[in-house]
Amino acid sequence: MSVGTLDRAASLNHWRHRALGEKALIGLGFLVLALVLPPWPGAALVAVAVLAFTFLGARVPLRLWLATVVLPLGFLASGGLMLLVQITGDGVSLAPGGAEKAAFLCLRAMAATFCLMFLALTTPMADLFAGLRRLAVPAEIVELALLTYRFVFLIADEAAAMTAAQRARLGHSSRRRWLRSTAMVAANLLPRALARARRMETGLAARGWQGEMRVLSSRVPVCRKTVALVLAVQLAVLLAVVLA
Amino acid sequence: MTAILSATDLHYAYPGEVPALRQLSLGVPTGRKLAILGPNGAGKSTLLLHLNGSLRPDRGAVLLAGKPGDYSRRGLLQWRSRVALVLQDPDDQIFAATVAEDVSFGPLNQGLTDTAARARVQAALAALGIADLADRPPHMLSGGQKKRVAIAGAVAMEPEVLLLDEPTAGLDREGADQLIAVLRQLGQRGMTLVFSTHDIDLALALADDVALFQDGTVLAQGRAETLLCDPALLASAGLRPPVLVELWLAAQARGLCPASGQMPRTPEALMEQLAPAPPALRVAQ
Amino acid sequence: MTAILSATDLHYAYPGEVPALRQLSLGVPTGRKLAILGPNGAGKSTLLLHLNGSLRPDRGAVLLAGKPGDYSRRGLLQWRSRVALVLQDPDDQIFAATVAEDVSFGPLNQGLTDTAARARVQAALAALGIADLADRPPHMLSGGQKKRVAIAGAVAMEPEVLLLDEPTAGLDREGADQLIAVLRQLGQRGMTLVFSTHDIDLALALADDVALFQDGTVLAQGRAETLLCDPALLASAGLRPPVLVELWLAAQARGLCPASGQMPRTPEALMEQLAPAPPALRVAQ
Amino acid sequence: MHIMEGFLPLSHALGWYAAAAPFVVAGVRRIRRILREKPEARMTLAASGAFAFVLSALKIPSVTGSCSHPTGTGLGAIVFGPPVMAVLGVIVLMFQALLLAHGGLTTLGANAFSMAIVGPWVAYGVWKLAGRLGLSFAVSVFLAAALGDLATYVFTSLQLALAYPDPASGLVGAALKFGGIFAVTQIPLAIAEGLLTVVVIEALSGK
């Protein structure tokens, strides 16, 4: 998976043009529920609900979703393992109640990860920046994040091309060569990134840049029906947990 | 023919390097399309950066509508509202997360209201034929599309002069042809265009006037029809005439084209001039 | 005509994107110069990355000298020693502090001794005509020089096949002409060349064979003399014949050139075929 | 090694947000002051942040096949100083969460504390100390980057141990467990990052 995979998926997503508020309510709302509610049955219900929004609502391709979820699950496997065992004076043994604890942790972490992936796969970064601006994050910091985002793709392309060129000349073929080749990429990449920054400065000055970076962002009105639906599902999850 | 922009006796050296511009004088005729033609590394980009006030000459002056360029903060803002610059690499000029957001940057910097800026954005995207890309993130565009986004960002400021550095660099034939068509349209609407290029075929396809550039100075400036048909002059700038013109001159010399014809700017124009010989006179098969 | 490299039924998609290569088959004839000709974004670079094993196809196979490509670590090292790749932007592949040091990167990675690598570096710099640049830092070179350094870095590995992505991109006419001359020399020494380009004039100037590339697949492959003179076929790939060929065909149709002539690769070659009409037969002035 | 989304209980997630906040706010203040004086520093800082992101995405071939990567904190701390790195680090961590599903939003506070605060400050401290002790340039850079990387990893293990103490041996045992499983990849990685940073900084200062 490359840097652009999720970004591309988000900007081509079925729900790309839905209001940021709706998607934030789903992604962040369920994320909070996953953390606040007891993992069973809370996190399990959250996971089911958010997956329904992901696949039935936003129609995220399953293959892409699976390829994305592999990485956090790797972390979960090793981290969860640690809860199964305990260290005593005699060495390592199975922890009492460890299985249950590990299962609960896995449930919660997975539900939360599904929420994050919902956001990542449906919400283009442009909308998030606009949202951050509305949340009164200092303009300078949003601008810094925006420019960083823009540069990430340019620099990642350069890094990928450099690495391909080195592989073509047999760099990276042993541990020592890997170190030398990667260091050469990094050492050549930083000056290029800074040169790019200087050119960008000239390019933006030509467009009348005075130090503030204002742009018109389009804002989609929130659909009340959707919000009501999401809130209803969230309330249902909450009630189910309280009653259970 | 009035000059909306002109440079007299410009001299400029980047700190610690050999001079990039030397005693350069140039006039930009109002409402026409001027090609600054010369090899890479000759200082063409440096000249463009002088024409919008991004660089300040060590000696000499840039005149905007006859008045010396004003390098104060306010002066520069006005200057750049009237003279827009599009860099060679569109990635050096596109920063926002979507195309429409990016194009709105210039108009908002000019102090327009949101409504007025939005109208400018729509007009500019329409003029460049990219209205359908408005919501796309820039890194998902092709090279030709990015180029047009960068130009839309300049056009949205409604400048009098548009400076373009190597506008067709990196584009394939189709992308270049589309861009040339768009630039011609902008010219027809009265915008003055100045573009730098090392590609004499681009000058042939687009320019009304040509300035021959070499080693930081302008060797000659004149109408494209005159300059591009002058092999001796072009050779002094290390250039050859466009292939079309070479063949046209050769055909004229052989009597296969009328000597009074106009310089052909497309293969079709040359073919029209190549009159078919009557069957009896054809060369032996 | 044996094929040192070939691809059969290649299929490849970058994760989460539409396929970049679809059912692509291609043969690279030993000892000849093959142009992969098509518009930008059609997947030409992706194909080159398959030909040296940098990318592995989702379906289909790449054969090196008739054997399926070996994607093991050792296999890839051997493969890339035999098939070198030069990317489009030389800044992506020149890393070291001096030209000679950079060119030595490949030979040293091949496990050569310092002495042997040094000899390779000298030979490669000489072959590219840049022996005088050996001690220069790369950032002080012109675009054309950098390009030649990047190619020297590949040639120093003494590969059988040299893959070049858009070799003349960004070069001015003089830089491109010098590069074409160098590449012709490498071809004369028996190196197999494969280059991708969107510039049909480059294919005309350099290629023995042409593969027409569009939308991730090869529409047709054949001798340059056949393919580049077939307007209908070229049109199906969204291309027009080179200007020279268009004019040559037009002149032939008008009986101004012998119908039996060879496809002209330079303006001079076409002018030679344009026989002067005897004075009496000239068109009316 | 980022803590994944949802791995920390609510109280810990909030606690680390609160702990990281003062450092990030201080960094924001510093950056706003820099930008007021030099608006164009925006581009340089953004390019550096993007560089750090891309560097962290360069995979290192490791025995376990896990996704280890350099943190870039040592390089950043030496070049830009720790306060600026706190902000750039948060931005980079946010992108890693949303563009790579690496790390998370609820764990952003905890990850920022270990990667964008502890790592850079340790690297910076070691760098200054090594300079004062008269160690050579290369050794100072190596120690700063390697120890900065190592400190990040040790601190992350501590964060995990605090959240999930061992039922028998408590915090210490848990730290050993979490530390132990990641040590296989992280110790060679810290050494690699140290060497890498030396080569990068030497190449940069040579140019």
Coordinates of C-alpha atoms in Angstrom, one line a residue, chain A residues 1-7 28 31-32 35-36 68 71-73 75-76 78-88 95-96 101 105 108-110 112-113 116-117 119-121 125 128-129 132 138-141 143-149 151-153 155-156 159 163 175 178-180 182-191 193-194 197-198 200-201 204 209-213, chain D residues 1-10 13 27-28 31-32 35-36 39-51 53-55 57-63 67 70 75 79-80 87-88 91-92 94-95 97-106 156 160 164-170 172-174 176-178 181-182 188 191-193 195-197 199-201 203-204 207:
Chain A
M1 CA 0.0 0.0 0.0
S2 CA 1.5 3.3 -1.0
V3 CA 1.0 6.7 0.6
G4 CA -1.7 7.6 -2.0
T5 CA -3.8 4.5 -1.7
L6 CA -6.2 5.6 1.1
D7 CA -6.2 9.2 -0.1
L28 CA -15.8 9.9 15.7
L31 CA -15.0 5.8 18.1
V32 CA -16.0 7.5 21.4
L35 CA -13.9 3.6 24.1
V36 CA -16.5 4.5 26.6
T68 CA -5.6 -1.7 5.0
L71 CA -1.3 -3.6 9.5
P72 CA -3.1 -2.6 12.7
L73 CA -4.2 -6.2 13.2
F75 CA 0.1 -4.8 16.1
L76 CA -3.0 -6.2 17.9
S78 CA 1.5 -9.1 19.2
G79 CA 0.1 -6.7 21.8
G80 CA -2.8 -8.9 22.7
L81 CA -0.5 -11.8 23.2
M82 CA 1.2 -9.9 26.0
L83 CA -2.1 -9.9 28.0
L84 CA -2.3 -13.7 27.8
V85 CA 0.9 -14.3 29.7
Q86 CA 2.3 -13.0 33.0
I87 CA 5.8 -12.9 34.3
T88 CA 6.4 -14.4 37.8
A95 CA -2.1 -15.1 33.1
P96 CA -5.3 -15.8 35.0
K101 CA -8.8 -9.5 28.9
L105 CA -8.9 -5.5 24.3
R108 CA -12.3 -2.6 21.5
A109 CA -9.2 -2.0 19.4
M110 CA -10.8 -3.5 16.4
A112 CA -12.0 1.7 17.1
T113 CA -9.8 0.8 14.1
L116 CA -10.7 5.2 11.9
M117 CA -10.8 3.4 8.7
L119 CA -13.0 8.1 8.2
A120 CA -9.8 7.5 6.3
L121 CA -11.6 5.8 3.4
M125 CA -8.1 15.4 3.6
L128 CA -10.7 17.6 7.2
F129 CA -8.6 20.7 6.8
L132 CA -10.1 21.9 11.4
P138 CA -4.9 28.2 14.5
A139 CA -4.8 29.1 10.8
E140 CA -1.0 28.8 10.6
I141 CA -1.1 25.2 11.8
E143 CA -1.9 25.8 6.6
L144 CA 1.2 24.1 7.7
A145 CA -0.6 20.8 7.7
L146 CA -2.1 21.5 4.3
L147 CA 1.3 22.3 2.7
T148 CA 2.8 19.3 4.4
Y149 CA 0.0 17.1 2.9
F151 CA 4.5 18.0 -0.2
V152 CA 4.1 14.5 1.1
F153 CA 2.9 13.2 -2.3
I155 CA 8.3 14.0 -2.1
A156 CA 7.0 10.4 -1.8
A159 CA 11.7 8.9 -3.0
T163 CA 14.6 3.9 -4.8
R175 CA 22.1 -4.8 4.6
W178 CA 20.5 -0.9 2.0
L179 CA 21.9 1.5 4.7
R180 CA 24.1 3.3 2.2
T182 CA 18.7 4.7 1.9
A183 CA 21.0 7.3 3.5
M184 CA 21.7 8.6 0.0
V185 CA 18.0 8.9 -0.8
A186 CA 17.4 10.8 2.4
A187 CA 20.4 13.0 1.9
N188 CA 19.3 13.9 -1.6
L189 CA 15.7 14.2 -0.7
L190 CA 15.9 16.9 1.9
P191 CA 17.7 19.5 -0.2
A193 CA 12.3 19.2 -0.6
L194 CA 13.8 22.5 0.5
A197 CA 9.7 24.8 -0.9
R198 CA 11.6 27.8 -2.3
M200 CA 6.6 27.1 -4.1
E201 CA 7.3 30.4 -2.4
L204 CA 2.6 31.6 -4.6
W209 CA 0.5 35.7 -1.5
Q210 CA 0.8 38.0 1.5
G211 CA 1.4 35.5 4.3
E212 CA -2.1 34.3 4.8
M213 CA -3.3 31.3 2.8
Chain D
M1 CA 6.0 1.6 16.5
H2 CA 2.8 3.5 17.0
I3 CA 0.1 2.4 19.4
M4 CA -2.9 1.4 17.3
E5 CA -6.3 3.0 17.4
G6 CA -8.4 1.9 20.5
F7 CA -5.5 0.1 22.2
L8 CA -5.5 2.4 25.2
P9 CA -8.3 2.7 27.6
L10 CA -10.2 6.0 27.6
A13 CA -5.9 8.2 26.0
G27 CA 5.6 24.4 19.8
V28 CA 2.6 26.1 18.1
I31 CA 6.0 28.3 15.1
R32 CA 3.5 31.2 15.0
L35 CA 5.9 32.6 10.8
R36 CA 5.1 36.2 11.8
P39 CA 6.0 33.9 6.4
E40 CA 8.0 31.8 3.9
A41 CA 9.2 29.5 6.7
R42 CA 5.9 27.9 6.2
M43 CA 7.1 26.2 3.1
T44 CA 10.4 25.1 4.6
L45 CA 8.7 23.6 7.7
A46 CA 6.0 21.9 5.6
A47 CA 8.7 20.4 3.3
S48 CA 10.6 19.2 6.3
G49 CA 7.4 17.7 7.8
A50 CA 6.7 15.9 4.6
F51 CA 10.3 14.8 4.4
F53 CA 6.7 11.5 6.9
V54 CA 8.3 10.1 3.7
L55 CA 11.4 9.0 5.6
A57 CA 7.5 5.4 5.3
L58 CA 10.8 4.0 4.0
K59 CA 10.7 0.4 5.1
I60 CA 13.6 -1.3 6.7
P61 CA 14.2 -4.9 5.8
S62 CA 13.9 -6.7 9.2
V63 CA 14.1 -10.2 10.3
C67 CA 6.6 -2.9 9.7
P70 CA 12.9 5.0 11.2
L75 CA 17.4 14.2 12.5
V79 CA 18.0 20.3 12.5
F80 CA 14.9 22.1 13.8
V87 CA 4.1 20.2 16.1
L88 CA 5.5 18.7 12.9
I91 CA 0.9 16.6 11.9
V92 CA 2.9 13.7 10.7
M94 CA -2.2 12.5 12.1
F95 CA -1.3 11.8 8.4
A97 CA -3.3 7.6 11.0
L98 CA -5.5 8.9 8.2
L99 CA -3.4 8.0 5.1
L100 CA -1.8 4.8 6.3
A101 CA -4.1 3.6 9.1
H102 CA -0.9 3.5 11.2
G103 CA -1.5 4.7 14.8
G104 CA -4.8 6.3 15.7
L105 CA -6.8 9.3 16.7
T106 CA -7.5 8.3 20.3
T156 CA 6.0 3.4 24.2
L160 CA 1.6 0.1 27.2
Y164 CA -1.9 -3.1 31.0
P165 CA 0.3 -4.0 34.1
D166 CA 1.2 -7.6 34.5
P167 CA -1.1 -9.4 36.9
A168 CA 1.8 -11.0 38.7
S169 CA 4.8 -8.6 38.4
G170 CA 2.9 -5.4 37.7
V172 CA 8.0 -3.8 35.6
G173 CA 6.9 -7.1 34.3
A174 CA 4.6 -5.6 31.7
L176 CA 9.6 -6.2 30.1
K177 CA 6.9 -8.0 28.1
F178 CA 6.1 -5.2 25.8
I181 CA 8.6 -8.4 22.0
F182 CA 9.5 -5.2 20.2
P188 CA 18.7 -3.1 15.3
I191 CA 21.3 1.3 15.4
A192 CA 20.3 1.6 11.7
E193 CA 18.6 4.9 12.3
L195 CA 24.0 5.2 11.2
L196 CA 21.5 6.5 8.7
T197 CA 21.3 9.9 10.4
V199 CA 25.3 9.5 6.7
V200 CA 22.4 12.0 6.0
I201 CA 23.8 14.8 8.1
A203 CA 26.0 14.4 3.2
L204 CA 23.9 17.4 4.0
K207 CA 26.9 19.9 0.2

